[in-house]
Amino acid sequence: MSKAQPTSDRDGDAREGAEPRRAGAFDVRVVIAALIGFYGIVLIIMGLVADTAQARAKTGDVNANLWAGLGMAVVALAFVVWARLRPVIIEPPSDSTDS
Amino acid sequence: MDEPLRISASIVDYALVVAYFAVVLLVGLAARRRVSGSLDFFLSGRSLPAWITGLAFISANLGAVEIIGMSANGAQYGMPTMHYYWIGAIPAMLFLGVVMMPFYYGSKVRSVPEFMLRRFGPGAHLVNAISFALAQILIAGINLFLLATVVNSLLGWPLWVALLLAAAIVLSYITLGGLSAAIYNEVLQFFVIVAALLPLTLIGLHRVGGVGGLIDRVEQSVGGGAEQLRAWPGSELAGFDNPILSVVGIVLGLGFVLSFGYWTTNFVEVQRALATPSMSAARNTPIVASFPKMFIPFVVVIPGMIAGVLVPEVMRLKAEQAAGVTYNDAILLLIRDVLPNGLLGVALAGLLAAFMAGMAANISAFNTVFSYDLWQRYVRQDRPDGYYVKVGRWATVGATLLAIGTAFIAAGYSNLMNYLQTLFGFFNAPLFATFILGILWKRMTATAGWAGLVAGTLGAVAVWVMNEAGVISLPGQGAAFVSAGVAFVVDIVVSVLVTLVTAPKPASELSGLVLSETPKRLRTDPAANRLPWYRAPAKLAGISLVLVIVLNLIFR
């Protein structure tokens, strides 16, 4: 979640407290990407270092953490790309600084 | 029930859960910096895009009762549970988007009771506001109770500690950020829930040998059989032996009265759509939501069915042997049996997220109705906006405390799903009848508005009391279907009779509130014609309807 902080600053809106309408643009897609991406990384690491026989017995001999982690990482990346390509401008101010 | 349910969570699992809650609180803090006027606090300044409010629309409903209850139904009844989605949700959501939303959004009301006030005056408004607030507190209590039960049985924390902790977290993020924070977190919750349930379903399917393996096992299992693999006619679910009666009961009882009553008048849901910037976006909210909604049962009902053929305790339960668990535990037991540490933490975060989503939605809707519809209207009028925002914050605190109380009431019920359906019959079915009649029939009078609501609720209560007392005997879900149907019919009959002997409101006061008195430009979005097809409400709704019919045909 430490990643959520710089990205919301990248949008530059949390800083400009003088314009309350403008401050609404912290993008939920970036927050989703940060959380799901964090989960993905943790699961990939778990899949690589903690792939125990006990875990294999539960999942029916699949490295479930690794695959789920990779899936989440892909989803997180897709959200980042989407947020970059199509930024949401909520209540656009008179000067469009976002474009 | 705590011993079989104890799950061995590791430090990594706890870390994943903590990470989730940290993000939730950060969102609340960030949202707080943007709270300005009171409209902003309550409706997020009408600025959110439809896909966000659409997902929030689902999350608000994807609470504890949904996940626990629907997977339990899946374990017990199998595929007929799909009706709760394909018959009991999608058509009503599309109806809300296509037909009802223009009246909500176009009349610029902040709550459903406020609509009643403008259409029918103070009588119907007061009845509706009080019954709505009461229902929200009762339902929030159910969500809080289930949340605490899961924390208690999974992690071993005492129930009351879990209750207070859960209440404190829900409270802090709603108070911090208002509806914006609630909606943002609901969207986040949606993805965490899917991240939890999708691997669970896939690994579960892998364990039983894929889709084919699941079909074979359900067919051959004790207490299973081929009818659990088909959605229709669903005799076991409806409680009617006759297949035709069963289909009629599901379509009319569940599909029409209960589901239209729930989805079209439940302010928890409608409030999400009101937070959008345009009429088209508001109408799109439930329509966009209908697409993920029709696929959610595949990660909720299917795991329940897998649990029914994979988890030893649930298999014993289906065979009607002593098992020491209930169907409500099905999904938790499956999580215990198939998820390794790591994914287990994601699943716990997802479940806790879902349970909080439901409760937060109840509390924030209560908060709006309490401060605007009760306090501002009947206690203190004409104060500045800031005053009502403050009242809203205190209402949130009060509602959370009351929900802790009603959680202990909910703890006394063995079947929460029936309890909940009964509440919907009492409150939502009459409201839907009054609402739809009021929109379509301009002569309907103010007196008829409140008299119909009261009579409808009393009718539903009467059926419930007769069933409890044994005067009539209806099986579990059948009773809820019938009492909702009675509430609907009684409400319509009383409203019509009262209208005929009382004086109607002048037509000039009904603009935006009644179909025939609303000019077309108020009901439509001027920019609607220029929207691409994927943003046009009617076209999207058509696609959704076709998809759901296809699903019903595939799984008939």
mmCIF file of N, CA and C in Angstrom, chain B residues 105-174:
data_model
loop_
_atom_site.group_PDB
_atom_site.id
_atom_site.type_symbol
_atom_site.label_atom_id
_atom_site.label_comp_id
_atom_site.label_asym_id
_atom_site.label_seq_id
_atom_site.Cartn_x
_atom_site.Cartn_y
_atom_site.Cartn_z
ATOM 1 N N TYR B 105 -33.506 10.265 -10.278
ATOM 2 C CA TYR B 105 -32.445 11.209 -10.606
ATOM 3 C C TYR B 105 -33.022 12.545 -11.042
ATOM 4 N N GLY B 106 -34.073 12.485 -11.881
ATOM 5 C CA GLY B 106 -34.649 13.696 -12.435
ATOM 6 C C GLY B 106 -35.287 14.589 -11.395
ATOM 7 N N SER B 107 -35.834 14.006 -10.311
ATOM 8 C CA SER B 107 -36.499 14.831 -9.304
ATOM 9 C C SER B 107 -35.496 15.379 -8.300
ATOM 10 N N LYS B 108 -34.205 15.033 -8.455
ATOM 11 C CA LYS B 108 -33.127 15.569 -7.623
ATOM 12 C C LYS B 108 -33.334 15.306 -6.133
ATOM 13 N N VAL B 109 -33.927 14.184 -5.795
ATOM 14 C CA VAL B 109 -34.089 13.846 -4.374
ATOM 15 C C VAL B 109 -32.780 13.260 -3.854
ATOM 16 N N ARG B 110 -32.619 13.314 -2.541
ATOM 17 C CA ARG B 110 -31.407 12.753 -1.951
ATOM 18 C C ARG B 110 -31.653 11.378 -1.350
ATOM 19 N N SER B 111 -32.926 10.998 -1.238
ATOM 20 C CA SER B 111 -33.214 9.691 -0.650
ATOM 21 C C SER B 111 -34.569 9.229 -1.136
ATOM 22 N N VAL B 112 -34.835 7.937 -0.981
ATOM 23 C CA VAL B 112 -36.130 7.403 -1.393
ATOM 24 C C VAL B 112 -37.267 8.005 -0.550
ATOM 25 N N PRO B 113 -37.116 8.113 0.770
ATOM 26 C CA PRO B 113 -38.181 8.775 1.538
ATOM 27 C C PRO B 113 -38.462 10.194 1.050
ATOM 28 N N GLU B 114 -37.414 10.904 0.604
ATOM 29 C CA GLU B 114 -37.641 12.256 0.106
ATOM 30 C C GLU B 114 -38.536 12.236 -1.129
ATOM 31 N N PHE B 115 -38.395 11.191 -1.955
ATOM 32 C CA PHE B 115 -39.295 11.037 -3.089
ATOM 33 C C PHE B 115 -40.728 10.857 -2.604
ATOM 34 N N MET B 116 -40.916 10.041 -1.568
ATOM 35 C CA MET B 116 -42.257 9.837 -1.017
ATOM 36 C C MET B 116 -42.835 11.155 -0.520
ATOM 37 N N LEU B 117 -41.987 11.982 0.078
ATOM 38 C CA LEU B 117 -42.433 13.277 0.598
ATOM 39 C C LEU B 117 -42.957 14.156 -0.533
ATOM 40 N N ARG B 118 -42.215 14.202 -1.639
ATOM 41 C CA ARG B 118 -42.626 15.093 -2.721
ATOM 42 C C ARG B 118 -43.857 14.538 -3.430
ATOM 43 N N ARG B 119 -43.973 13.238 -3.517
ATOM 44 C CA ARG B 119 -45.109 12.663 -4.226
ATOM 45 C C ARG B 119 -46.352 12.623 -3.328
ATOM 46 N N PHE B 120 -46.189 12.245 -2.058
ATOM 47 C CA PHE B 120 -47.356 11.985 -1.213
ATOM 48 C C PHE B 120 -47.464 12.873 0.014
ATOM 49 N N GLY B 121 -46.422 13.656 0.341
ATOM 50 C CA GLY B 121 -46.513 14.486 1.530
ATOM 51 C C GLY B 121 -46.008 13.790 2.772
ATOM 52 N N PRO B 122 -46.124 14.487 3.939
ATOM 53 C CA PRO B 122 -45.460 14.040 5.173
ATOM 54 C C PRO B 122 -45.884 12.664 5.692
ATOM 55 N N GLY B 123 -47.152 12.268 5.525
ATOM 56 C CA GLY B 123 -47.600 11.001 6.107
ATOM 57 C C GLY B 123 -46.791 9.825 5.595
ATOM 58 N N ALA B 124 -46.780 9.645 4.266
ATOM 59 C CA ALA B 124 -46.052 8.531 3.661
ATOM 60 C C ALA B 124 -44.559 8.670 3.928
ATOM 61 N N HIS B 125 -44.082 9.922 3.951
ATOM 62 C CA HIS B 125 -42.667 10.178 4.172
ATOM 63 C C HIS B 125 -42.217 9.682 5.539
ATOM 64 N N LEU B 126 -42.989 10.053 6.553
ATOM 65 C CA LEU B 126 -42.606 9.677 7.915
ATOM 66 C C LEU B 126 -42.644 8.154 8.087
ATOM 67 N N VAL B 127 -43.725 7.531 7.597
ATOM 68 C CA VAL B 127 -43.838 6.069 7.697
ATOM 69 C C VAL B 127 -42.639 5.403 7.024
ATOM 70 N N ASN B 128 -42.329 5.866 5.805
ATOM 71 C CA ASN B 128 -41.257 5.255 5.042
ATOM 72 C C ASN B 128 -39.881 5.497 5.677
ATOM 73 N N ALA B 129 -39.635 6.753 6.130
ATOM 74 C CA ALA B 129 -38.323 7.078 6.695
ATOM 75 C C ALA B 129 -38.052 6.260 7.950
ATOM 76 N N ILE B 130 -39.069 6.154 8.814
ATOM 77 C CA ILE B 130 -38.866 5.420 10.064
ATOM 78 C C ILE B 130 -38.681 3.933 9.781
ATOM 79 N N SER B 131 -39.531 3.364 8.905
ATOM 80 C CA SER B 131 -39.399 1.927 8.665
ATOM 81 C C SER B 131 -38.085 1.621 7.967
ATOM 82 N N PHE B 132 -37.648 2.530 7.104
ATOM 83 C CA PHE B 132 -36.378 2.314 6.419
ATOM 84 C C PHE B 132 -35.216 2.354 7.409
ATOM 85 N N ALA B 133 -35.212 3.370 8.269
ATOM 86 C CA ALA B 133 -34.123 3.498 9.243
ATOM 87 C C ALA B 133 -34.071 2.266 10.136
ATOM 88 N N LEU B 134 -35.247 1.809 10.564
ATOM 89 C CA LEU B 134 -35.323 0.619 11.420
ATOM 90 C C LEU B 134 -34.758 -0.608 10.697
ATOM 91 N N ALA B 135 -35.186 -0.783 9.432
ATOM 92 C CA ALA B 135 -34.722 -1.946 8.677
ATOM 93 C C ALA B 135 -33.203 -1.912 8.506
ATOM 94 N N GLN B 136 -32.646 -0.726 8.238
ATOM 95 C CA GLN B 136 -31.195 -0.628 8.039
ATOM 96 C C GLN B 136 -30.431 -1.034 9.293
ATOM 97 N N ILE B 137 -30.923 -0.593 10.454
ATOM 98 C CA ILE B 137 -30.235 -0.937 11.704
ATOM 99 C C ILE B 137 -30.303 -2.445 11.940
ATOM 100 N N LEU B 138 -31.464 -3.040 11.662
ATOM 101 C CA LEU B 138 -31.602 -4.487 11.856
ATOM 102 C C LEU B 138 -30.679 -5.253 10.915
ATOM 103 N N ILE B 139 -30.611 -4.806 9.648
ATOM 104 C CA ILE B 139 -29.792 -5.524 8.678
ATOM 105 C C ILE B 139 -28.306 -5.304 8.961
ATOM 106 N N ALA B 140 -27.945 -4.079 9.358
ATOM 107 C CA ALA B 140 -26.546 -3.820 9.726
ATOM 108 C C ALA B 140 -26.129 -4.740 10.868
ATOM 109 N N GLY B 141 -27.061 -4.990 11.787
ATOM 110 C CA GLY B 141 -26.777 -5.895 12.900
ATOM 111 C C GLY B 141 -26.479 -7.306 12.410
ATOM 112 N N ILE B 142 -27.230 -7.766 11.385
ATOM 113 C CA ILE B 142 -26.970 -9.101 10.836
ATOM 114 C C ILE B 142 -25.567 -9.158 10.244
ATOM 115 N N ASN B 143 -25.223 -8.141 9.451
ATOM 116 C CA ASN B 143 -23.897 -8.112 8.832
ATOM 117 C C ASN B 143 -22.798 -8.096 9.882
ATOM 118 N N LEU B 144 -22.992 -7.270 10.898
ATOM 119 C CA LEU B 144 -21.978 -7.158 11.946
ATOM 120 C C LEU B 144 -21.833 -8.479 12.690
ATOM 121 N N PHE B 145 -22.957 -9.121 12.945
ATOM 122 C CA PHE B 145 -22.921 -10.398 13.658
ATOM 123 C C PHE B 145 -22.153 -11.453 12.854
ATOM 124 N N LEU B 146 -22.452 -11.541 11.532
ATOM 125 C CA LEU B 146 -21.767 -12.536 10.709
ATOM 126 C C LEU B 146 -20.275 -12.244 10.617
ATOM 127 N N LEU B 147 -19.955 -10.957 10.482
ATOM 128 C CA LEU B 147 -18.553 -10.544 10.436
ATOM 129 C C LEU B 147 -17.824 -11.005 11.687
ATOM 130 N N ALA B 148 -18.431 -10.717 12.836
ATOM 131 C CA ALA B 148 -17.793 -11.074 14.099
ATOM 132 C C ALA B 148 -17.730 -12.587 14.270
ATOM 133 N N THR B 149 -18.768 -13.293 13.803
ATOM 134 C CA THR B 149 -18.751 -14.752 13.910
ATOM 135 C C THR B 149 -17.583 -15.340 13.148
ATOM 136 N N VAL B 150 -17.348 -14.797 11.943
ATOM 137 C CA VAL B 150 -16.256 -15.326 11.136
ATOM 138 C C VAL B 150 -14.915 -15.040 11.800
ATOM 139 N N VAL B 151 -14.725 -13.811 12.265
ATOM 140 C CA VAL B 151 -13.473 -13.470 12.948
ATOM 141 C C VAL B 151 -13.292 -14.386 14.155
ATOM 142 N N ASN B 152 -14.384 -14.571 14.878
ATOM 143 C CA ASN B 152 -14.349 -15.424 16.063
ATOM 144 C C ASN B 152 -13.972 -16.857 15.727
ATOM 145 N N SER B 153 -14.612 -17.428 14.699
ATOM 146 C CA SER B 153 -14.373 -18.851 14.452
ATOM 147 C C SER B 153 -13.093 -19.092 13.669
ATOM 148 N N LEU B 154 -12.660 -18.100 12.879
ATOM 149 C CA LEU B 154 -11.436 -18.292 12.120
ATOM 150 C C LEU B 154 -10.206 -18.009 12.965
ATOM 151 N N LEU B 155 -10.253 -16.905 13.685
ATOM 152 C CA LEU B 155 -9.057 -16.448 14.372
ATOM 153 C C LEU B 155 -9.114 -16.708 15.869
ATOM 154 N N GLY B 156 -10.282 -17.080 16.359
ATOM 155 C CA GLY B 156 -10.391 -17.417 17.764
ATOM 156 C C GLY B 156 -10.567 -16.225 18.680
ATOM 157 N N TRP B 157 -10.754 -15.029 18.118
ATOM 158 C CA TRP B 157 -10.995 -13.882 18.983
ATOM 159 C C TRP B 157 -12.399 -13.977 19.542
ATOM 160 N N PRO B 158 -12.611 -13.542 20.799
ATOM 161 C CA PRO B 158 -13.957 -13.580 21.370
ATOM 162 C C PRO B 158 -14.929 -12.761 20.525
ATOM 163 N N LEU B 159 -16.180 -13.218 20.497
ATOM 164 C CA LEU B 159 -17.186 -12.574 19.659
ATOM 165 C C LEU B 159 -17.296 -11.076 19.927
ATOM 166 N N TRP B 160 -17.307 -10.692 21.200
ATOM 167 C CA TRP B 160 -17.549 -9.271 21.488
ATOM 168 C C TRP B 160 -16.356 -8.411 21.086
ATOM 169 N N VAL B 161 -15.142 -8.953 21.175
ATOM 170 C CA VAL B 161 -13.964 -8.204 20.721
ATOM 171 C C VAL B 161 -14.052 -7.997 19.213
ATOM 172 N N ALA B 162 -14.392 -9.090 18.510
ATOM 173 C CA ALA B 162 -14.519 -9.014 17.057
ATOM 174 C C ALA B 162 -15.603 -8.016 16.660
ATOM 175 N N LEU B 163 -16.729 -8.045 17.393
ATOM 176 C CA LEU B 163 -17.826 -7.110 17.122
ATOM 177 C C LEU B 163 -17.368 -5.665 17.249
ATOM 178 N N LEU B 164 -16.712 -5.362 18.366
ATOM 179 C CA LEU B 164 -16.312 -3.976 18.609
ATOM 180 C C LEU B 164 -15.268 -3.526 17.601
ATOM 181 N N LEU B 165 -14.319 -4.417 17.283
ATOM 182 C CA LEU B 165 -13.271 -4.060 16.329
ATOM 183 C C LEU B 165 -13.875 -3.791 14.949
ATOM 184 N N ALA B 166 -14.758 -4.703 14.517
ATOM 185 C CA ALA B 166 -15.401 -4.541 13.208
ATOM 186 C C ALA B 166 -16.189 -3.243 13.174
ATOM 187 N N ALA B 167 -16.939 -2.987 14.228
ATOM 188 C CA ALA B 167 -17.743 -1.769 14.291
ATOM 189 C C ALA B 167 -16.841 -0.547 14.230
ATOM 190 N N ALA B 168 -15.708 -0.586 14.933
ATOM 191 C CA ALA B 168 -14.812 0.568 14.972
ATOM 192 C C ALA B 168 -14.236 0.862 13.593
ATOM 193 N N ILE B 169 -13.889 -0.200 12.849
ATOM 194 C CA ILE B 169 -13.298 0.032 11.528
ATOM 195 C C ILE B 169 -14.339 0.579 10.554
ATOM 196 N N VAL B 170 -15.525 -0.025 10.542
ATOM 197 C CA VAL B 170 -16.591 0.474 9.668
ATOM 198 C C VAL B 170 -16.892 1.931 9.996
ATOM 199 N N LEU B 171 -17.007 2.200 11.279
ATOM 200 C CA LEU B 171 -17.313 3.551 11.749
ATOM 201 C C LEU B 171 -16.257 4.535 11.291
ATOM 202 N N SER B 172 -14.979 4.177 11.474
ATOM 203 C CA SER B 172 -13.950 5.164 11.176
ATOM 204 C C SER B 172 -13.931 5.497 9.689
ATOM 205 N N TYR B 173 -14.126 4.493 8.828
ATOM 206 C CA TYR B 173 -13.999 4.918 7.437
ATOM 207 C C TYR B 173 -15.214 5.636 6.896
ATOM 208 N N ILE B 174 -16.399 5.352 7.417
ATOM 209 C CA ILE B 174 -17.551 6.150 6.957
ATOM 210 C C ILE B 174 -17.467 7.567 7.506
#
